[in-house]
Each structure stands twice: as C-alpha cells, then as structure tokens.
mmCIF file of C-alpha atoms in Angstrom:
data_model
loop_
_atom_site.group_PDB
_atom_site.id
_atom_site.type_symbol
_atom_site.label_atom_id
_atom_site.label_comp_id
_atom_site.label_asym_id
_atom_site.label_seq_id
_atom_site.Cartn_x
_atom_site.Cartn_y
_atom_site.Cartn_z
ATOM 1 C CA UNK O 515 13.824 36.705 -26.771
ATOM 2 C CA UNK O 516 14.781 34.830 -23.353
ATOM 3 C CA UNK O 517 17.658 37.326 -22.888
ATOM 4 C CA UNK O 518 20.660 34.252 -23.400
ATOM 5 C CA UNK O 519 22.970 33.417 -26.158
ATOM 6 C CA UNK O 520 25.456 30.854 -26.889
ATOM 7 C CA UNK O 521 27.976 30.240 -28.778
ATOM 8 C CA UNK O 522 29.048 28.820 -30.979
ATOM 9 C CA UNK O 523 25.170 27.069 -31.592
ATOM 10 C CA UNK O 524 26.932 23.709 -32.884
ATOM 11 C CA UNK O 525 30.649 22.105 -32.298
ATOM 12 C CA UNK O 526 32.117 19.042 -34.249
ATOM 13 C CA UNK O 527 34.893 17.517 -33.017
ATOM 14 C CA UNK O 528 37.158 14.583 -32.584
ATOM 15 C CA UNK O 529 37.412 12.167 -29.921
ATOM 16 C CA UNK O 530 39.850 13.249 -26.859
ATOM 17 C CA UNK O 531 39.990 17.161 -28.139
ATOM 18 C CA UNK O 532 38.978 19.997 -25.628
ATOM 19 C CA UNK O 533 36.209 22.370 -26.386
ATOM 20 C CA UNK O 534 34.744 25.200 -24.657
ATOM 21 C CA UNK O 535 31.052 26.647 -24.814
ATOM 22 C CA UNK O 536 30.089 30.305 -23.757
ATOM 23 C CA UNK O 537 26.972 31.103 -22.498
ATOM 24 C CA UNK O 538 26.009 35.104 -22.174
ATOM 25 C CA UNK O 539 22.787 36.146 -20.226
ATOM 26 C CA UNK O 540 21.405 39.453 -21.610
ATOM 27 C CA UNK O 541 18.932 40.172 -19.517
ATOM 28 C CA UNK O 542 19.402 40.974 -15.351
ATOM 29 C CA UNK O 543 19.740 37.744 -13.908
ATOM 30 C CA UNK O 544 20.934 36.279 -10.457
ATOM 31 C CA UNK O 545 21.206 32.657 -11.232
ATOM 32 C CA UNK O 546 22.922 31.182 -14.242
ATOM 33 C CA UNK O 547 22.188 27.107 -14.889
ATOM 34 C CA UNK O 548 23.888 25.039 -16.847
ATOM 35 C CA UNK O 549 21.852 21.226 -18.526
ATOM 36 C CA UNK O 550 22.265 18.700 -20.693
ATOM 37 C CA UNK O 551 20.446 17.195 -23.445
ATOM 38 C CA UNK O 552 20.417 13.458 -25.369
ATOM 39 C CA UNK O 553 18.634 12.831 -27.929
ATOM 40 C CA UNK O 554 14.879 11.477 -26.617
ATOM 41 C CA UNK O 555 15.411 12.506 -23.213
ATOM 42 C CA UNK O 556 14.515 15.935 -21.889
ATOM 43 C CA UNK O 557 17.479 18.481 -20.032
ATOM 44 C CA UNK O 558 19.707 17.222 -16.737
ATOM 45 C CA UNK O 559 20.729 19.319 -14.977
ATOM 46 C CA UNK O 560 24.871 19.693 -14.565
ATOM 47 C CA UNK O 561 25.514 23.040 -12.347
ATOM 48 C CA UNK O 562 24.749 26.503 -11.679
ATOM 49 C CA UNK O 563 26.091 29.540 -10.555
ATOM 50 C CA UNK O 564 24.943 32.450 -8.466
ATOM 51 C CA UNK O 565 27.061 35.133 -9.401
ATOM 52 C CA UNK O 566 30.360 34.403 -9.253
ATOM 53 C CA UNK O 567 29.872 31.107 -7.097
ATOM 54 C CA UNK O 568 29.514 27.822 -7.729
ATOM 55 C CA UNK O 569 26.934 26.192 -6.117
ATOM 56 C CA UNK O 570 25.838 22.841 -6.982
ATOM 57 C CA UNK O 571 27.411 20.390 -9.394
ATOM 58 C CA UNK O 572 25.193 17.318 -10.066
ATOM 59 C CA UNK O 573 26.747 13.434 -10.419
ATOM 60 C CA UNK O 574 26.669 14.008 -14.181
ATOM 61 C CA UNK O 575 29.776 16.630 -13.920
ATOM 62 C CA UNK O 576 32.655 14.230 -14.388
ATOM 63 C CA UNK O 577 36.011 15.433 -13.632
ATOM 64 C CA UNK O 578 36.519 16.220 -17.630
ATOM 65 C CA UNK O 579 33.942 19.137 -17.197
ATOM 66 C CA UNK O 580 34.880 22.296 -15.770
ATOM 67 C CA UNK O 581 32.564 25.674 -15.461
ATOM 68 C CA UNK O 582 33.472 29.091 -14.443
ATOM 69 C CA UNK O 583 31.856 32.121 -14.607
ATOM 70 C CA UNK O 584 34.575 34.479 -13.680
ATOM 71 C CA UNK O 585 32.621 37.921 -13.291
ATOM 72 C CA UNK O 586 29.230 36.836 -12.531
ATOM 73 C CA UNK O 587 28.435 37.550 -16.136
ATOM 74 C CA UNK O 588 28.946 35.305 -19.161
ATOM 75 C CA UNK O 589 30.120 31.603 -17.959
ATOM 76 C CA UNK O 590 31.613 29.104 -19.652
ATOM 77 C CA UNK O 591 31.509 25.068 -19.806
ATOM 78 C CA UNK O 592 34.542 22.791 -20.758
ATOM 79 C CA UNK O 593 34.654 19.624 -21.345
ATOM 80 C CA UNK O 594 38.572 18.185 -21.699
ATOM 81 C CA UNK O 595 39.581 14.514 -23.279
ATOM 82 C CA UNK O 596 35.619 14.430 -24.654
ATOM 83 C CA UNK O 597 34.264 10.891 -25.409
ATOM 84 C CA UNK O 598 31.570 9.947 -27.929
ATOM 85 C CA UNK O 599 29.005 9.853 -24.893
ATOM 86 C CA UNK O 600 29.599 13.955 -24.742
ATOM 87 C CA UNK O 601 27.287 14.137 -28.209
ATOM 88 C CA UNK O 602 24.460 16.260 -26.921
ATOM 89 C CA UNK O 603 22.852 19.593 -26.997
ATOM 90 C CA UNK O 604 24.305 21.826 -24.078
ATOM 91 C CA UNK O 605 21.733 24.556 -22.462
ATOM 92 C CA UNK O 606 22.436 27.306 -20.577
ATOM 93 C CA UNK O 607 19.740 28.852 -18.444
ATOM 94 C CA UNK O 608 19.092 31.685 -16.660
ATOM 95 C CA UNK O 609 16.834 32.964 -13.165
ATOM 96 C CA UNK O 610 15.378 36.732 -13.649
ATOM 97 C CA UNK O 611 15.479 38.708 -11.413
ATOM 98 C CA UNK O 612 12.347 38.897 -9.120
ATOM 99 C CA UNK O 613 11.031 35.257 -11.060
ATOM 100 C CA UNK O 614 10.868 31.569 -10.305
ATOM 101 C CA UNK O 615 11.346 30.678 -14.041
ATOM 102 C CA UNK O 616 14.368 29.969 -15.877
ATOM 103 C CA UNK O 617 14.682 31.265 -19.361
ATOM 104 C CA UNK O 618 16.739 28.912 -21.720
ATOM 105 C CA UNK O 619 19.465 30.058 -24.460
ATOM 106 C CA UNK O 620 19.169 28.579 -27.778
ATOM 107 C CA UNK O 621 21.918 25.792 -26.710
ATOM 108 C CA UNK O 622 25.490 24.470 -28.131
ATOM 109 C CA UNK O 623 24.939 20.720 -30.240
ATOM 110 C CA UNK O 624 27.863 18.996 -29.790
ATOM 111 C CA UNK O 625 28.888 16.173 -32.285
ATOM 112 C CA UNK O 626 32.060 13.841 -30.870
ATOM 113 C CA UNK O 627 33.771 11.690 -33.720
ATOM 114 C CA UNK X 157 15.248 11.477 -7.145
ATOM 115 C CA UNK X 158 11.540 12.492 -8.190
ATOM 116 C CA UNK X 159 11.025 11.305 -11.704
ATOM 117 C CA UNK X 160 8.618 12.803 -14.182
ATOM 118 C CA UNK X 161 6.654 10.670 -16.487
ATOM 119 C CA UNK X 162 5.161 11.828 -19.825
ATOM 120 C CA UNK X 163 2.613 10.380 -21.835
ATOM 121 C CA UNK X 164 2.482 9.535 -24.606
ATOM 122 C CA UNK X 165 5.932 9.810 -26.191
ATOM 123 C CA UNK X 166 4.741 10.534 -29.297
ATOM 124 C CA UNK X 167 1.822 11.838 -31.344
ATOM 125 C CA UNK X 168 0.976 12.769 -34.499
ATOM 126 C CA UNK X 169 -2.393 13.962 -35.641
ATOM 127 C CA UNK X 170 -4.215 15.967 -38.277
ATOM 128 C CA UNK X 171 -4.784 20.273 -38.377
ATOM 129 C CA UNK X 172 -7.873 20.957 -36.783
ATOM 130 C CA UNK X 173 -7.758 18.095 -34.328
ATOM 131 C CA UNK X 174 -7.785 18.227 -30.143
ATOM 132 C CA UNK X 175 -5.259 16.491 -28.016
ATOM 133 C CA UNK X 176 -3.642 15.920 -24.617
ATOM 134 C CA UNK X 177 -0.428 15.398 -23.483
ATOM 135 C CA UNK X 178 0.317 14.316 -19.641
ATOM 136 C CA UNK X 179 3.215 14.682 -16.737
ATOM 137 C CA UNK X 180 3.030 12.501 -13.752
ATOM 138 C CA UNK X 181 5.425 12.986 -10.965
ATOM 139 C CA UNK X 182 6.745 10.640 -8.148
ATOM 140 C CA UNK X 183 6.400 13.034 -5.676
ATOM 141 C CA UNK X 184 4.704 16.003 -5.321
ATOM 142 C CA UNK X 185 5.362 19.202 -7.107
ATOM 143 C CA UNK X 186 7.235 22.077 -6.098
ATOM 144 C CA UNK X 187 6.386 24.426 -8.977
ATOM 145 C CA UNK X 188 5.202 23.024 -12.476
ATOM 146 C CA UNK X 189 6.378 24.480 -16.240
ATOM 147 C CA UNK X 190 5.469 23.402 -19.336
ATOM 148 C CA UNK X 191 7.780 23.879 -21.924
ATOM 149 C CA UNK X 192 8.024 24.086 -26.056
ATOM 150 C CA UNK X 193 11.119 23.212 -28.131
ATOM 151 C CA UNK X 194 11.927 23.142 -31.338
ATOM 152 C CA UNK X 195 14.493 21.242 -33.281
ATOM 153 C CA UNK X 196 17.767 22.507 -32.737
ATOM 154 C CA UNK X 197 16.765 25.195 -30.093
ATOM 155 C CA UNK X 198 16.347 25.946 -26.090
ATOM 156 C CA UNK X 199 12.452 24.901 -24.268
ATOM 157 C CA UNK X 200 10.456 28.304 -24.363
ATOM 158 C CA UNK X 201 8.576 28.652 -21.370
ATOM 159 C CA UNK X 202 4.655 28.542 -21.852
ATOM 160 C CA UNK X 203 3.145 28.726 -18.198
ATOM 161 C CA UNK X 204 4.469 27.938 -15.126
ATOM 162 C CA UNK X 205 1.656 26.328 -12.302
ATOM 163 C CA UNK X 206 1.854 26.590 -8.593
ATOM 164 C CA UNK X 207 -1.445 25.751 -7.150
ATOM 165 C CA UNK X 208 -3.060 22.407 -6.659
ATOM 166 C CA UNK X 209 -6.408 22.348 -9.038
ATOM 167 C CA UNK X 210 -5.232 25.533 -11.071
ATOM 168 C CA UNK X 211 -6.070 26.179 -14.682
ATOM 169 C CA UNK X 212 -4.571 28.019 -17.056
ATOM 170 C CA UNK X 213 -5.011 28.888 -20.710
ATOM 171 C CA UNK X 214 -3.154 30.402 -23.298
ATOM 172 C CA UNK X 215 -4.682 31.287 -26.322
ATOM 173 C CA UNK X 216 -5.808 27.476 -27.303
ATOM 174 C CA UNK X 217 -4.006 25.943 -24.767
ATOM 175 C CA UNK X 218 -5.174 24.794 -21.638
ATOM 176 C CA UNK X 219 -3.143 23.028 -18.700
ATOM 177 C CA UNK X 220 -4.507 21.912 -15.761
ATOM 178 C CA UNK X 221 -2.867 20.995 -12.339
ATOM 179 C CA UNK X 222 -3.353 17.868 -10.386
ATOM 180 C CA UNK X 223 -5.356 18.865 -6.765
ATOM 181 C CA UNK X 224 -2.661 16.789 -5.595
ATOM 182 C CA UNK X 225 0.054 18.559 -7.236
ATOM 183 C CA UNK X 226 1.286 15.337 -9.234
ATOM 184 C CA UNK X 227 -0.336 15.531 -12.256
ATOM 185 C CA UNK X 228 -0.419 18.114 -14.850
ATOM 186 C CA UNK X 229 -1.899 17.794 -18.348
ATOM 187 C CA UNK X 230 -1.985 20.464 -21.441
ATOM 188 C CA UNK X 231 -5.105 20.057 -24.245
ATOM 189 C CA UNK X 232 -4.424 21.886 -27.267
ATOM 190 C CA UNK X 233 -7.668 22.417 -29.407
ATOM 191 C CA UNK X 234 -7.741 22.684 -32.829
ATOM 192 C CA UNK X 235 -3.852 21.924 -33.367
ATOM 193 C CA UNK X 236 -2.003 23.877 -36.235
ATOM 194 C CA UNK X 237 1.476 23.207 -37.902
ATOM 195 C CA UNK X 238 3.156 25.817 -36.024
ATOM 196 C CA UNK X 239 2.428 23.598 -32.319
ATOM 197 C CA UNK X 240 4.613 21.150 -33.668
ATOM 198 C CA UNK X 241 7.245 20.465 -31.345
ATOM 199 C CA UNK X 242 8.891 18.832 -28.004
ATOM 200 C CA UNK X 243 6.585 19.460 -24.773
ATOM 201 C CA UNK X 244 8.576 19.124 -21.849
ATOM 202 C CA UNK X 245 7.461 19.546 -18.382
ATOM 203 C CA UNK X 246 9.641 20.288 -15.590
ATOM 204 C CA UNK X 247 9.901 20.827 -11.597
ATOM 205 C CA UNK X 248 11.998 22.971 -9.671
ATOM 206 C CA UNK X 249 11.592 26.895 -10.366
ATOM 207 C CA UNK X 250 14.568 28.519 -8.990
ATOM 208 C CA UNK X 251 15.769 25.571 -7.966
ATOM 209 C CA UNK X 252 17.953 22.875 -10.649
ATOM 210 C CA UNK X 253 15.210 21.750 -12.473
ATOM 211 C CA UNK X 254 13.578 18.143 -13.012
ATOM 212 C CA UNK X 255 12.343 17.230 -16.585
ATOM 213 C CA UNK X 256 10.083 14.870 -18.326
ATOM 214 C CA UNK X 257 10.889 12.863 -21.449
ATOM 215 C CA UNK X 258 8.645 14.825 -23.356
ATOM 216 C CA UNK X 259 6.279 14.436 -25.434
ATOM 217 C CA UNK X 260 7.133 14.848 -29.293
ATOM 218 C CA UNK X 261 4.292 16.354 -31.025
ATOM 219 C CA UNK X 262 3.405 16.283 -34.484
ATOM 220 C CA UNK X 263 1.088 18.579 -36.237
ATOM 221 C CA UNK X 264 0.438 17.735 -40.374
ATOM 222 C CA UNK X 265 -1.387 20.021 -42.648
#
C-alpha cells in the first residue's frame, strides 16, 4: 500500500469535453506531485504542491490544465477542451513525511476520442 | 535538462535465467530509485541509492551505483514470472523527479 488513491482509475471521453481526476494521499505527507505518462515513455513530471501551495508547474502544463489542492489534502487535476494528445496514464505522487521518496497512486488512464 | 538513458528497451528471457538492465544519466545524480510497474498501475518503489559505489540487494535483486554517480544497473538472478514488468529509474527524491524510458521486462514460464 503506498498510502494514495485515485479516482476514477480510467476515463473515456470525447474530444473537447472537460474531465477532472482526484488524487487522495492516505498516508502523512508534505508534498503532493502530480506526472504524466505515454505509452513507451516513463512519467513527466507536470506540478506539485506543498500543502496548499503551488509550487512548480513544468512546460508540459498547458493553459487547458488546472490543479488545486484546496485543503492541503486530496488535489485535483483538470484538463478543459482535451485533445487526442491528452491519452495517457495520469500519476499522482506523494513525499512522506521524514523521506526522500515519493510513493505513487495507482494512476487515472485517460482515453480521448 | 539531465536525461536518463535505459538499456535495453526491451527483454524477454526464460524462468531461471540472470539479467541486467542499465540507467545512464547526463549528469550526475542527485538521488537514484529504481522503480517496478505493472500494466495499468503506479511504479512501486524498490530501493532508492545515494552513494557513489553503493550496493544494494533485495532478495534476488541487486543494483549497483556508478562511483561516479551516473550509472546505475539492477541484475536480477534467476528471474520468475512474477518480475515481469516496467523498470524505471528515476532522479530527483524530494525534488520533481527525472525518469528513464524504462526497460520492459519479460519473464516466460
């Protein structure tokens, strides 16, 4: 158990529709990550939190993508208007407390039509 | 922008037999994980490295880190089934990590 679920574990939608993934650390944490996944390449990194704060977005986080994590708890990841290119598996990761490690969640796959 | 190389990108070999699996980076390494995944789930952490020549094992695992802090490689001996699976290794700790390709391993009975 890494101490992170997601939800929902797989999305398929259409072109240009707005979905929203959740991502809810379990165990005490500090830092909350956010990556992304193609198929054949391993996880980039898109943002991450430490508690309530945002504090680094990479070059991947268009202006379609949005993340919040509004009590320093769960967080969440939106991506508006997606495109075909948004097919991918989405990981959340998190930074114990007191470790240099981050623990993954089992991910959201993402399908755009 | 460091970049991680992994070789090879894939394998496949018989139960029973040995194998390596390598991560070269660009730059030097700030703090080195190997990773596990499985289709259709998160990496699982299987040892994070720190020190230059350090070796670890884990059960029949062993990874080994470059004196230079570059390199890294993981030898699995006598490979089973249940190894089967993406290794991924990675830089950065607490920091936004940096990941390889991976190497996509395949173990058949």
């Amino acid at each position: 158990d890494t101490g992170v679920s997601q939800d929902p574990r797989h999305k398929i939608t259409k072109r240009g529709q707005n979905v929203t993934f959740r991502c809810d650390p379990i165990s005490e944490h500090n830092r909350l990550y956010w990556y992304r996944q193609t198929l054949g390449q391993g996880p980039e990194f898109l943002t991450y939190f430490q508690n309530e704060a945002q504090l680094e977005k990479s070059r991947l986080l268009s202006d379609r993508f949005s993340a919040e994590r509004p009590k320093g708890s769960f967080s969440t990841l939106e991506i508006q208007r997606t495109e075909q290119g948004d097919s991918a598996m989405y990981l959340c990761a998190i930074l114990r407390r007191g470790e240099e490690t981050q623990y993954f969640g089992p991910g959201t796959r993402l399908l755009v039509l | 922008t460091q970049l991680l190389e992994q070789s090879p990108q894939f394998l496949s070999i018989q139960e029973g037999e040995n194998l390596t699996v390598y991560c070269n980076s660009s730059s030097v390494f700030s703090s080195l994980q190997w990773y596990r995944q499985e289709p259709g789930e998160g990496p699982v952490l299987l040892v994070t490295v720190v020190t230059g020549g350090e070796v670890k094992k884990l059960k029949r695992l062993t990874f080994q880190f470059g004196d230079a802090r570059k390199d890294s490689s993981l030898h699995i001996t006598a490979a089973q089934p249940g190894d089967t699976g993406l290794y991924l290794c990675a830089d950065g700790g607490n920091t936004p990590l940096v990941f390889g390709k991976g190497t996509r391993l395949s173990v058949i009975a």
